[in-house]
Every structure is written in C-alpha cells, then in structure tokens.
CSV table of C-alpha atoms and ligand atoms in Angstrom, one decimal:
chain,number,residue,atom,x,y,z
A,1,UNK,CA,77.8,60.9,123.7
A,2,UNK,CA,80.9,59.1,124.8
A,3,UNK,CA,84.3,60.8,124.4
A,4,UNK,CA,85.3,58.2,122.0
A,5,UNK,CA,82.3,58.7,119.7
A,6,UNK,CA,82.8,62.5,119.9
A,7,UNK,CA,86.4,62.2,118.9
A,8,UNK,CA,85.5,59.9,116.1
A,9,UNK,CA,82.8,62.3,114.8
A,10,UNK,CA,85.3,65.1,115.1
A,11,UNK,CA,87.9,63.2,113.1
A,12,UNK,CA,85.3,62.3,110.5
A,13,UNK,CA,84.2,65.9,110.2
A,14,UNK,CA,87.7,67.1,109.9
A,15,UNK,CA,88.4,64.5,107.2
A,16,UNK,CA,85.3,65.6,105.2
A,17,UNK,CA,86.5,69.2,105.1
A,18,UNK,CA,89.8,68.7,103.3
A,19,UNK,CA,92.1,71.7,103.6
A,20,UNK,CA,92.4,74.2,100.7
A,21,UNK,CA,95.1,72.4,98.7
A,22,UNK,CA,97.9,74.1,96.9
A,23,UNK,CA,96.4,74.3,93.4
A,24,UNK,CA,94.8,76.9,91.2
A,25,UNK,CA,91.0,77.4,91.7
A,26,UNK,CA,88.7,78.2,88.8
A,27,UNK,CA,85.6,80.2,89.6
A,28,UNK,CA,83.3,77.4,90.7
A,29,UNK,CA,86.1,75.9,92.7
A,30,UNK,CA,86.8,79.3,94.4
A,31,UNK,CA,83.1,79.7,95.3
A,32,UNK,CA,83.1,76.2,96.8
A,33,UNK,CA,86.2,77.0,98.8
A,34,UNK,CA,84.7,80.2,100.3
A,35,UNK,CA,81.6,78.4,101.4
A,36,UNK,CA,83.7,75.5,102.7
A,37,UNK,CA,85.6,77.9,105.0
A,38,UNK,CA,82.3,79.4,106.0
A,39,UNK,CA,80.8,76.0,106.8
A,40,UNK,CA,83.9,75.2,108.9
A,41,UNK,CA,83.7,78.5,110.8
A,42,UNK,CA,80.1,79.6,110.5
A,43,UNK,CA,80.1,81.8,113.6
A,44,UNK,CA,83.0,84.0,112.6
A,45,UNK,CA,82.5,84.2,108.8
A,46,UNK,CA,80.0,85.4,106.3
A,47,UNK,CA,80.1,85.1,102.5
A,48,UNK,CA,78.6,88.0,100.6
A,49,UNK,CA,78.7,89.4,97.0
A,50,UNK,CA,79.3,93.0,96.2
A,51,UNK,CA,78.0,92.7,92.6
A,52,UNK,CA,78.7,90.9,89.4
A,53,UNK,CA,81.3,91.0,86.7
A,54,UNK,CA,80.6,91.7,83.0
A,55,UNK,CA,79.9,88.0,82.5
A,56,UNK,CA,77.7,87.8,85.6
A,57,UNK,CA,80.1,86.2,87.9
A,58,UNK,CA,79.7,87.2,91.6
A,59,UNK,CA,82.4,89.3,93.2
A,60,UNK,CA,82.5,87.4,96.5
A,61,UNK,CA,83.8,88.5,99.8
A,62,UNK,CA,84.5,86.3,102.8
A,63,UNK,CA,84.2,88.3,106.0
A,64,UNK,CA,85.8,87.4,109.3
A,65,UNK,CA,84.5,88.9,112.6
A,66,UNK,CA,83.2,87.7,115.9
A,67,UNK,CA,80.0,89.3,114.8
A,68,UNK,CA,79.8,88.8,111.0
A,69,UNK,CA,77.6,91.2,109.2
A,70,UNK,CA,77.8,93.8,111.9
A,71,UNK,CA,80.0,96.9,112.4
A,72,UNK,CA,81.0,97.1,116.0
A,73,UNK,CA,81.9,100.6,117.0
A,74,UNK,CA,85.6,101.1,117.5
A,75,UNK,CA,86.4,97.9,115.7
A,76,UNK,CA,88.2,98.7,112.5
A,77,UNK,CA,87.3,97.3,109.0
A,78,UNK,CA,90.2,96.0,106.9
A,79,UNK,CA,90.2,94.4,103.4
A,80,UNK,CA,92.3,92.4,101.0
A,81,UNK,CA,91.5,92.4,97.3
A,82,UNK,CA,93.1,89.9,94.9
A,83,UNK,CA,93.2,89.1,91.2
A,84,UNK,CA,92.2,92.5,90.0
A,85,UNK,CA,94.3,91.7,87.0
A,86,UNK,CA,92.8,88.4,85.9
A,87,UNK,CA,96.2,86.9,84.9
A,88,UNK,CA,97.9,87.8,88.2
A,89,UNK,CA,96.7,84.9,90.2
A,90,UNK,CA,98.9,84.4,93.2
A,91,UNK,CA,96.9,86.8,95.4
A,92,UNK,CA,93.8,84.9,94.7
A,93,UNK,CA,95.3,81.6,95.9
A,94,UNK,CA,97.0,83.3,98.9
A,95,UNK,CA,93.7,84.8,100.0
A,96,UNK,CA,92.0,81.4,99.9
A,97,UNK,CA,94.9,80.0,101.9
A,98,UNK,CA,94.6,82.9,104.4
A,99,UNK,CA,90.9,82.3,104.8
A,100,UNK,CA,91.4,78.7,105.6
A,101,UNK,CA,94.3,79.6,107.9
A,102,UNK,CA,92.3,82.1,109.9
A,103,UNK,CA,89.4,79.7,110.3
A,104,UNK,CA,91.6,76.8,111.4
A,105,UNK,CA,93.7,78.8,113.7
A,106,UNK,CA,90.7,80.3,115.3
A,107,UNK,CA,89.3,76.9,115.9
A,108,UNK,CA,92.6,75.8,117.3
A,109,UNK,CA,92.4,78.7,119.7
A,110,UNK,CA,95.6,80.3,118.4
A,111,UNK,CA,95.5,83.4,120.7
A,112,UNK,CA,96.9,85.7,118.1
A,113,UNK,CA,94.3,84.8,115.5
A,114,UNK,CA,91.5,84.8,118.0
A,115,UNK,CA,92.4,88.3,119.1
A,116,UNK,CA,92.7,89.5,115.5
A,117,UNK,CA,89.3,88.1,114.6
A,118,UNK,CA,87.7,89.5,117.8
A,119,UNK,CA,89.2,92.9,117.4
A,120,UNK,CA,89.0,93.4,113.6
A,121,UNK,CA,86.4,93.0,110.9
A,122,UNK,CA,88.3,91.5,108.0
A,123,UNK,CA,87.0,91.4,104.4
A,124,UNK,CA,88.7,89.1,101.9
A,125,UNK,CA,87.9,89.3,98.2
A,126,UNK,CA,90.0,86.7,96.4
A,127,UNK,CA,89.0,87.9,92.9
A,128,UNK,CA,88.0,91.3,91.6
A,129,UNK,CA,88.2,90.1,88.0
A,130,UNK,CA,86.8,86.6,87.8
A,131,UNK,CA,86.2,86.9,84.1
A,132,UNK,CA,89.8,87.8,83.3
A,133,UNK,CA,90.9,84.9,85.5
A,134,UNK,CA,89.0,82.4,83.5
A,135,UNK,CA,90.6,83.7,80.2
A,136,UNK,CA,94.0,83.5,81.8
A,137,UNK,CA,93.5,80.1,83.3
A,138,UNK,CA,92.2,78.7,80.0
A,139,UNK,CA,95.2,80.1,78.1
A,140,UNK,CA,97.5,78.6,80.8
A,141,UNK,CA,96.0,75.2,80.2
A,142,UNK,CA,96.5,75.4,76.5
A,143,UNK,CA,100.0,76.7,77.1
A,144,UNK,CA,99.4,80.0,75.2
A,145,UNK,CA,100.1,82.3,78.1
A,146,UNK,CA,100.8,85.7,76.7
A,147,UNK,CA,102.0,88.2,79.3
A,148,UNK,CA,98.7,90.1,79.2
A,149,UNK,CA,96.2,87.4,78.4
A,150,UNK,CA,93.3,87.7,80.9
A,151,UNK,CA,94.6,90.9,82.5
A,152,UNK,CA,91.6,93.0,81.6
A,153,UNK,CA,87.9,92.4,82.3
A,154,UNK,CA,85.5,91.0,79.7
A,155,UNK,CA,85.2,94.4,78.1
A,156,UNK,CA,88.9,94.6,77.6
A,157,UNK,CA,89.4,97.2,80.3
A,158,UNK,CA,92.2,97.3,82.8
A,159,UNK,CA,90.4,97.7,86.1
A,160,UNK,CA,93.4,99.3,87.8
A,161,UNK,CA,93.1,102.2,85.2
A,162,UNK,CA,89.4,102.5,85.6
A,163,UNK,CA,88.7,104.4,88.8
A,164,UNK,CA,87.8,108.1,88.7
A,165,UNK,CA,90.9,110.2,88.6
A,166,UNK,CA,90.9,112.2,91.9
A,167,UNK,CA,94.7,112.9,91.8
A,168,UNK,CA,94.2,115.9,89.5
A,169,UNK,CA,91.9,117.5,92.1
A,170,UNK,CA,94.2,116.8,95.0
A,171,UNK,CA,97.3,118.1,93.3
A,172,UNK,CA,95.4,121.2,92.5
A,173,UNK,CA,94.1,121.5,96.1
A,174,UNK,CA,97.4,120.8,97.7
A,175,UNK,CA,98.8,123.8,95.8
A,176,UNK,CA,95.8,126.2,96.0
A,177,UNK,CA,93.8,125.0,99.0
A,178,UNK,CA,90.6,123.0,99.1
A,179,UNK,CA,89.4,119.7,100.5
A,180,UNK,CA,92.2,117.3,101.4
A,181,UNK,CA,90.1,114.2,101.8
A,182,UNK,CA,86.9,112.5,100.5
A,183,UNK,CA,87.1,114.2,97.1
A,184,UNK,CA,83.8,113.9,95.4
A,185,UNK,CA,83.1,111.7,92.4
A,186,UNK,CA,82.1,113.2,89.1
A,187,UNK,CA,78.3,113.3,88.7
A,188,UNK,CA,78.4,110.7,85.9
A,189,UNK,CA,80.9,108.4,87.4
A,190,UNK,CA,78.8,105.3,87.0
A,191,UNK,CA,78.7,105.6,83.3
A,192,UNK,CA,82.5,106.0,83.2
A,193,UNK,CA,83.5,102.8,85.0
A,194,UNK,CA,83.2,99.1,84.5
A,195,UNK,CA,80.7,96.9,86.5
A,196,UNK,CA,83.5,95.5,88.6
A,197,UNK,CA,84.8,99.0,89.4
A,198,UNK,CA,81.4,100.3,90.2
A,199,UNK,CA,80.7,97.4,92.6
A,200,UNK,CA,84.0,98.0,94.4
A,201,UNK,CA,83.4,101.8,94.6
A,202,UNK,CA,79.9,101.2,96.1
A,203,UNK,CA,81.5,98.6,98.5
A,204,UNK,CA,84.2,100.9,99.8
A,205,UNK,CA,81.7,103.7,100.2
A,206,UNK,CA,79.4,101.6,102.3
A,207,UNK,CA,82.0,100.3,104.8
A,208,UNK,CA,84.3,102.5,106.7
A,209,UNK,CA,87.5,100.7,105.7
A,210,UNK,CA,90.6,101.8,107.5
A,211,UNK,CA,93.4,99.7,105.9
A,212,UNK,CA,93.6,97.6,102.7
A,213,UNK,CA,95.9,95.9,100.3
A,214,UNK,CA,95.5,95.1,96.7
A,215,UNK,CA,97.4,91.9,95.6
A,216,UNK,CA,99.1,91.8,92.2
A,217,UNK,CA,101.9,90.0,90.4
A,218,UNK,CA,104.7,90.6,87.9
A,219,UNK,CA,107.2,91.9,90.5
A,220,UNK,CA,107.9,91.5,94.2
A,221,UNK,CA,107.5,94.8,96.0
A,222,UNK,CA,105.2,96.7,98.3
A,223,UNK,CA,104.0,99.7,96.5
A,224,UNK,CA,102.4,102.7,98.3
A,225,UNK,CA,100.7,105.9,97.1
A,226,UNK,CA,100.6,108.0,95.2
A,227,UNK,CA,100.6,105.9,92.0
A,228,UNK,CA,100.0,108.8,89.8
A,229,UNK,CA,103.0,111.1,89.3
A,230,UNK,CA,102.5,114.8,89.9
A,231,UNK,CA,104.1,115.3,86.5
A,232,UNK,CA,102.0,112.6,84.9
A,233,UNK,CA,101.5,113.7,81.4
A,234,UNK,CA,104.3,115.6,79.6
A,235,UNK,CA,103.5,115.5,75.9
A,236,UNK,CA,102.3,112.0,75.8
A,237,UNK,CA,104.9,110.2,77.8
A,238,UNK,CA,104.7,109.5,81.5
A,239,UNK,CA,107.1,110.9,83.9
A,240,UNK,CA,108.1,108.9,86.9
A,241,UNK,CA,108.7,111.1,90.0
A,242,UNK,CA,108.4,110.3,93.7
A,243,UNK,CA,105.0,111.6,94.6
A,244,UNK,CA,104.4,111.2,98.3
A,245,UNK,CA,101.1,111.5,100.1
A,246,UNK,CA,100.8,113.6,103.3
A,247,UNK,CA,100.9,110.2,105.1
A,248,UNK,CA,104.2,109.2,103.4
A,249,UNK,CA,106.0,108.0,106.5
A,250,UNK,CA,103.1,105.9,107.6
A,251,UNK,CA,102.7,104.4,104.2
A,252,UNK,CA,106.4,103.5,104.1
A,253,UNK,CA,106.0,101.8,107.4
A,254,UNK,CA,103.0,99.9,106.3
A,255,UNK,CA,104.8,98.7,103.1
A,256,UNK,CA,107.9,97.8,105.2
A,257,UNK,CA,105.8,95.7,107.6
A,258,UNK,CA,104.8,93.6,104.7
A,259,UNK,CA,108.2,93.4,103.0
A,260,UNK,CA,110.1,92.6,106.1
A,261,UNK,CA,107.6,89.9,107.3
A,262,UNK,CA,107.7,88.5,103.8
A,263,UNK,CA,110.2,85.7,103.1
A,264,UNK,CA,112.3,87.6,100.6
A,265,UNK,CA,110.6,90.8,99.5
A,266,UNK,CA,112.7,93.0,101.8
A,267,UNK,CA,115.9,91.8,100.2
A,268,UNK,CA,115.2,94.1,97.4
A,269,UNK,CA,116.5,92.1,94.4
A,270,UNK,CA,113.6,90.3,92.8
A,271,UNK,CA,112.6,89.6,89.2
A,272,UNK,CA,115.6,91.5,87.9
A,273,UNK,CA,114.5,94.7,89.7
A,274,UNK,CA,115.9,96.3,92.8
A,275,UNK,CA,113.7,98.1,95.3
A,276,UNK,CA,115.5,99.2,98.5
A,277,UNK,CA,113.9,97.3,101.4
A,278,UNK,CA,111.3,95.8,99.0
A,279,UNK,CA,109.1,98.9,98.9
A,280,UNK,CA,108.5,101.7,96.5
A,281,UNK,CA,106.4,104.8,96.0
A,282,UNK,CA,104.1,104.0,93.1
A,283,UNK,CA,104.8,107.0,91.0
A,284,UNK,CA,108.6,106.7,91.4
A,285,UNK,CA,108.4,103.3,89.9
A,286,UNK,CA,106.0,104.1,87.0
A,287,UNK,CA,103.1,106.6,86.9
A,288,UNK,CA,99.7,105.1,86.8
A,289,UNK,CA,96.4,107.1,86.5
A,290,UNK,CA,93.0,106.0,87.7
A,291,UNK,CA,94.3,103.3,90.0
A,292,UNK,CA,92.4,101.8,92.9
A,293,UNK,CA,95.1,102.6,95.5
A,294,UNK,CA,95.0,106.3,95.1
A,295,UNK,CA,91.3,106.3,94.9
A,296,UNK,CA,90.9,104.6,98.3
A,297,UNK,CA,93.0,107.3,99.9
A,298,UNK,CA,91.4,110.3,98.1
A,299,UNK,CA,87.8,109.2,98.3
A,300,UNK,CA,87.5,107.3,101.5
A,301,UNK,CA,89.1,106.8,104.9
A,302,UNK,CA,91.0,103.7,103.7
A,303,UNK,CA,94.8,103.6,103.4
A,304,UNK,CA,95.6,101.1,100.7
A,305,UNK,CA,98.9,99.7,99.4
A,306,UNK,CA,99.5,97.5,96.4
A,307,UNK,CA,101.4,94.3,96.9
A,308,UNK,CA,103.3,92.8,93.9
A,309,UNK,CA,103.9,89.3,95.0
A,310,UNK,CA,105.4,87.1,92.3
A,311,UNK,CA,107.7,87.5,89.3
A,312,UNK,CA,105.6,85.0,87.4
A,313,UNK,CA,102.1,86.3,87.1
A,314,UNK,CA,100.7,82.8,86.9
A,315,UNK,CA,103.0,80.7,89.0
A,316,UNK,CA,103.2,76.9,88.6
A,317,UNK,CA,101.0,75.0,91.0
A,318,UNK,CA,104.2,73.5,92.6
A,319,UNK,CA,105.3,77.0,93.7
A,320,UNK,CA,102.1,77.8,95.6
A,321,UNK,CA,103.1,76.3,98.9
A,322,UNK,CA,106.4,78.1,99.0
A,323,UNK,CA,104.6,81.3,98.2
A,324,UNK,CA,102.1,80.8,100.9
A,325,UNK,CA,104.8,80.2,103.5
A,326,UNK,CA,106.7,83.3,102.2
A,327,UNK,CA,103.6,85.5,102.6
A,328,UNK,CA,101.7,84.0,105.5
A,329,UNK,CA,103.3,86.0,108.3
A,330,UNK,CA,103.2,89.2,106.2
A,331,UNK,CA,99.5,88.8,105.4
A,332,UNK,CA,98.7,88.5,109.2
A,333,UNK,CA,101.1,91.3,110.3
A,334,UNK,CA,99.6,93.7,107.8
A,335,UNK,CA,96.1,93.1,109.1
A,336,UNK,CA,97.4,93.8,112.6
A,337,UNK,CA,98.7,97.2,111.5
A,338,UNK,CA,95.1,98.5,111.6
A,339,UNK,CA,95.5,98.6,115.4
A,340,UNK,CA,97.7,101.7,115.7
A,341,UNK,CA,97.3,105.4,115.9
A,342,UNK,CA,94.2,106.8,117.5
A,343,UNK,CA,90.5,106.0,117.4
A,344,UNK,CA,87.4,107.0,119.3
A,345,UNK,CA,83.9,108.2,119.3
A,346,UNK,CA,82.6,111.6,118.2
A,347,UNK,CA,79.5,112.6,120.0
A,348,UNK,CA,77.4,115.7,120.8
A,349,UNK,CA,76.6,116.9,124.3
A,350,UNK,CA,73.7,114.4,124.5
A,351,UNK,CA,75.8,111.5,123.6
A,352,UNK,CA,74.4,111.2,120.1
A,353,UNK,CA,77.0,109.8,117.7
A,354,UNK,CA,78.2,112.2,115.0
A,355,UNK,CA,78.8,110.7,111.6
A,356,UNK,CA,81.1,112.4,109.1
A,357,UNK,CA,82.8,114.5,111.7
A,358,UNK,CA,86.3,115.6,110.4
A,359,UNK,CA,89.4,114.5,112.3
A,360,UNK,CA,92.4,116.6,111.5
A,361,UNK,CA,96.0,116.0,112.6
A,362,UNK,CA,98.2,119.1,112.7
A,363,UNK,CA,101.0,118.7,110.2
A,364,UNK,CA,99.3,116.0,108.1
A,365,UNK,CA,97.3,117.5,105.3
A,366,UNK,CA,94.9,114.6,105.0
A,367,UNK,CA,91.8,114.4,107.3
A,368,UNK,CA,89.7,111.4,108.0
A,369,UNK,CA,86.0,111.3,109.1
A,370,UNK,CA,83.9,109.4,111.6
A,371,UNK,CA,81.8,106.6,110.2
A,372,UNK,CA,78.0,106.1,110.4
A,373,UNK,CA,78.3,104.9,114.0
A,374,UNK,CA,80.3,108.0,115.1
A,375,UNK,CA,83.5,106.1,115.4
A,376,UNK,CA,86.7,107.2,113.7
A,377,UNK,CA,90.1,105.6,113.1
A,378,UNK,CA,93.3,107.6,112.4
A,379,UNK,CA,96.4,105.5,111.6
A,380,UNK,CA,99.5,107.3,113.0
A,381,UNK,CA,103.1,106.5,113.7
A,382,UNK,CA,104.2,106.9,117.3
A,383,UNK,CA,104.6,110.5,118.3
A,384,UNK,CA,102.7,113.5,119.8
A,385,UNK,CA,100.0,115.1,117.8
A,386,UNK,CA,97.5,117.9,117.9
A,387,UNK,CA,94.2,116.5,116.8
A,388,UNK,CA,91.0,118.5,116.1
A,389,UNK,CA,87.5,117.2,115.6
A,390,UNK,CA,85.0,119.4,113.7
A,391,UNK,CA,81.4,118.9,112.5
A,392,UNK,CA,79.0,121.4,110.9
A,393,UNK,CA,77.1,123.3,113.6
A,394,UNK,CA,79.6,122.4,116.3
A,395,UNK,CA,82.6,124.1,117.9
A,396,UNK,CA,85.8,122.3,117.0
A,397,UNK,CA,87.6,120.5,119.8
A,398,UNK,CA,91.4,120.2,119.9
A,399,UNK,CA,93.4,117.8,122.0
A,400,UNK,CA,97.1,116.9,122.3
A,401,UNK,CA,97.7,113.2,122.2
A,402,UNK,CA,100.8,111.0,122.4
A,403,UNK,CA,100.7,107.8,120.4
A,404,UNK,CA,102.7,104.8,121.4
A,405,UNK,CA,104.0,101.9,119.3
A,406,UNK,CA,101.5,99.3,120.3
A,407,UNK,CA,97.8,99.7,121.0
A,408,UNK,CA,95.8,102.5,119.3
A,409,UNK,CA,95.1,105.3,121.7
A,410,UNK,CA,91.4,106.0,122.6
A,411,UNK,CA,90.5,109.6,122.0
A,412,UNK,CA,86.9,110.5,122.2
A,413,UNK,CA,85.4,113.9,121.3
A,414,UNK,CA,82.3,115.5,122.7
A,415,UNK,CA,81.4,118.5,120.5
A,416,UNK,CA,79.4,121.4,121.7
A,417,UNK,CA,76.8,123.0,119.5
A,418,UNK,CA,78.1,126.4,118.3
A,419,UNK,CA,76.1,129.5,118.8
A,420,UNK,CA,74.7,130.7,115.4
A,421,UNK,CA,76.6,134.0,115.3
A,422,UNK,CA,79.9,132.3,115.9
A,423,UNK,CA,79.5,129.9,112.9
A,424,UNK,CA,80.5,132.1,110.0
A,425,UNK,CA,83.5,133.4,111.8
A,426,UNK,CA,85.1,130.0,111.9
A,427,UNK,CA,84.3,129.1,108.4
A,428,UNK,CA,86.3,131.8,106.8
A,429,UNK,CA,89.9,131.8,108.1
A,430,UNK,CA,91.2,128.4,107.0
A,431,UNK,CA,89.2,127.7,103.9
A,432,UNK,CA,92.6,128.1,102.2
A,433,UNK,CA,91.4,129.4,98.9
A,434,UNK,CA,89.1,132.2,99.8
A,435,UNK,CA,88.5,134.5,96.9
A,436,UNK,CA,90.1,132.1,94.5
A,437,UNK,CA,88.0,130.2,92.1
A,438,UNK,CA,88.8,126.7,90.9
A,439,UNK,CA,88.8,126.2,87.2
A,440,UNK,CA,85.5,124.8,86.1
A,441,UNK,CA,86.9,121.5,84.8
A,442,UNK,CA,88.5,120.5,88.1
A,443,UNK,CA,85.7,121.6,90.4
A,444,UNK,CA,82.7,119.3,90.4
A,445,UNK,CA,79.4,120.6,91.9
A,446,UNK,CA,79.6,118.4,94.9
A,447,UNK,CA,83.0,119.9,95.8
A,448,UNK,CA,81.7,123.4,95.8
A,449,UNK,CA,78.9,122.4,98.0
A,450,UNK,CA,81.1,120.5,100.4
A,451,UNK,CA,83.6,123.3,100.6
A,452,UNK,CA,81.0,125.8,101.8
A,453,UNK,CA,79.5,123.4,104.2
A,454,UNK,CA,82.7,122.2,105.8
A,455,UNK,CA,84.7,124.1,108.2
A,456,UNK,CA,88.3,123.6,107.4
A,457,UNK,CA,90.3,122.9,110.5
A,458,UNK,CA,93.8,124.0,110.8
A,459,UNK,CA,96.2,122.2,108.6
A,460,UNK,CA,99.9,121.6,108.5
A,461,UNK,CA,102.2,123.4,106.2
A,462,UNK,CA,100.8,123.7,102.7
B,1,LIG,ZN1,98.5,93.9,88.3
C-alpha cells in the first residue's frame, strides 16, 4: 500500500470516528460513545457491565490498560464513578471526554498518557444511575427542572445514602479496639440495598481498587472522608463536625491535587460557598450516612474522594467545553496519584503469593491487605514509616521504609511460617479489646470470626 493511500485511509478512518462532542448524552448515546472509544482503541480498552439498574439499563465501565481484562501484579487499579445522582450530569460528560482523551493521546503517543495507561488499570463508569439520568434529562428538555428531579434511582432511593453504614462500627472500634479495616457487611446486606448499589459493592469487592473518585454536582469542592460525622444523630438533627480518617493528611493531599489542578476549584469561592483551598472534610460540611465514599475506605482497600464539580447540576451544553478544560488536568493528575507510597508482593518462603495479608503502618490506624495476586498498595505521603506484614499462620515481618515524593517504593515481604506454639502468644497482646464484648447490635458474626482469626499488628496511638 502506498503511503498516500495509507494516509488517505487513515484520514477517512479518523473522519468516521468523530470526536465526542460537547453535548449531553442520553443512555443509548452514552453506550455508543463507550463502544466508539473502544473501537478506536481496541488494544487498550474493554467495555464491561457490572450489572443493571432498576429499569434494566447496564452499568457500563470502560477500562483502560495495556492488558485490558487482566490484573497485572503491582499495577494499581483506579476508578472514576459519575452520575450517581441522576441529575448531576457533568461528571458523566467529563468521563466520556476523558475516555476519548486517553484513547486519542495514547494513539498520538503522548508519553504521559502512554505511561499512565501502561502502569495503571483505569476503570471509568460514566453513570451509576442511568435511570435517574433519563428522568433528569427528560425534565430538562421540557424545562421543568426541579432541583431534585432525577436525583434518585427508579425506586426513589438516593444511592449515596444506600450503602451499609460501617461508620458506626469504626467509631466504636476506634474507641474500644477492633478491626480498623475491611469491616464486614451485615449478613442481609443484599436485601437492604438497591440493585445499582449491590452491583457497585460486588464490583469494588472483586477488584483491588486503590484510589477512586465519585463525581457529583451542586457545588465546586473536593470532599474527603469521613462523610458521616462522629456526632451524626443528636435528637433528629445532624451535627456537622470535622471527622477525619486515620489517613487525613493523605486524603487532604489527594483532594488538593484535584482542586489545584482544576481551573478554579482551589480558589475556594464557588457557588456562593467558601471552602479554603477548594477542599473539605465531608462531615464538616454536612453529615451524610451510608455514603459510597466512607464505604470504600471502611470495607475495601480503596481510598475514595467525592468531587463536586459544578454549581449547576445540569449545566447548559454550551458550558461543557469550558468545564472539560477546567477539569482535564485535574482528572489526569488525580489518576497519577495512585503511584505513590509503597507497594509490593507478600509471599511465603516458597514464593507462593499470599492474598489477604495485612499491611500495617505504625501511627496510622488503618490497615490495607494484599489482593488475590499477593500484591499490596499502600498510599502514603513522603516520610519514614515502620511497616508490618502479617498473615494467619505466619510470623509478622516489620521493616522501616522511607517514602519519597515521586515513585512508589517497592517493599516486598517474605513471611515465614510460624511454629504452632508461638501462634496464640502473638494473637493476644494487640487485639485491643481483650475481655471486652462488643454490644450485640454493632458486632456482626463475621466480625467476631475475623477478629479471632486475625492477628492484630501493632497500631499507632488509639
Ligand atoms: Zn450528588
């Protein structure tokens, strides 16, 4: 084939796949766009569905990776979720733009994007609430846009108040001792949540996500956990009170990365509100129970923040391009944040990978675990840390590690099997609440089981 013909074919192909334009995308249109990006970049993308909405619409995810569909050990998984509130639509459009951008820049050999896609597995869900979106979009067309029309799912449920409440457990455990991570779900959790929530919970349990953002609208601020105030319910009204996680400094940094890379979020004054540096602890803004952000942190290894991206929940089409330009760099920089702290493999003496090994950092009362492939990821700010790996039946291994500002530090663990008589000795000292009994209502069966099974490594100040 002559060069000329090849150039012509290339141009033709390029013309045929028109870019994602700056307009709102209804469900069918959104699905078309996801497959269009996939067809443009078939080798680095995959479209999959995590389940269906109440009305049967798919909850689609577009994945970017140099090996789509495969978890490569030591390559972190990161996700974006948009449009959880059906009437907050900017995130949905931004995630479509981002998908197109990643694909095109990869094809253009933009080294920053090539590196990101090769080193990261990125999952993008433009809409968690496709049913609500259709209601909101229809109302918008008829110009009857109430502030809350289309917010909830088709059963009228607010999906960001629909996750199991694990905060109650953690606030109890923080005070009295007990597991500080992977808090168990209630036995009957499936019957208590909506189909969209159930699909998302199963999704985030099946991938070892490390970092995530949930895109909303109605304000402009990067919101970090906890969302639920420690003093949530005081005789019916909600108390706002700064309620930090043990990873507060890290979460603040993650939120600031977004707000400062954003066109105007960091300025603080937006939509009539003022948030210093464009960030806020969720509970100090307003207390919210059963949200997705806190759930990610308390039930999985994933660190999630919530991004409020527009004053107007359903911005005019004419504003979408400006919004994309204001968010583009922030969306990329936030993904890059997954490459910090420490990561590594946890293995036994025979080099078998150990899943569910617990990685504890002295001074931070929140552990993470290794995934199914034996790899773990622990986001950390620069500094020197004492890190311990433990697994049932093995001796703990502790190392001191200094984390720099750029690349994540590789810290592998090779655990030795413990001798049987030594095992009970270690189990006792740090269980934290020996002799104390959790009240029945805050202690699900799985928690009791886990507690006795898991050796509790040394923790920071309680
Ligand atoms: Zn929202």
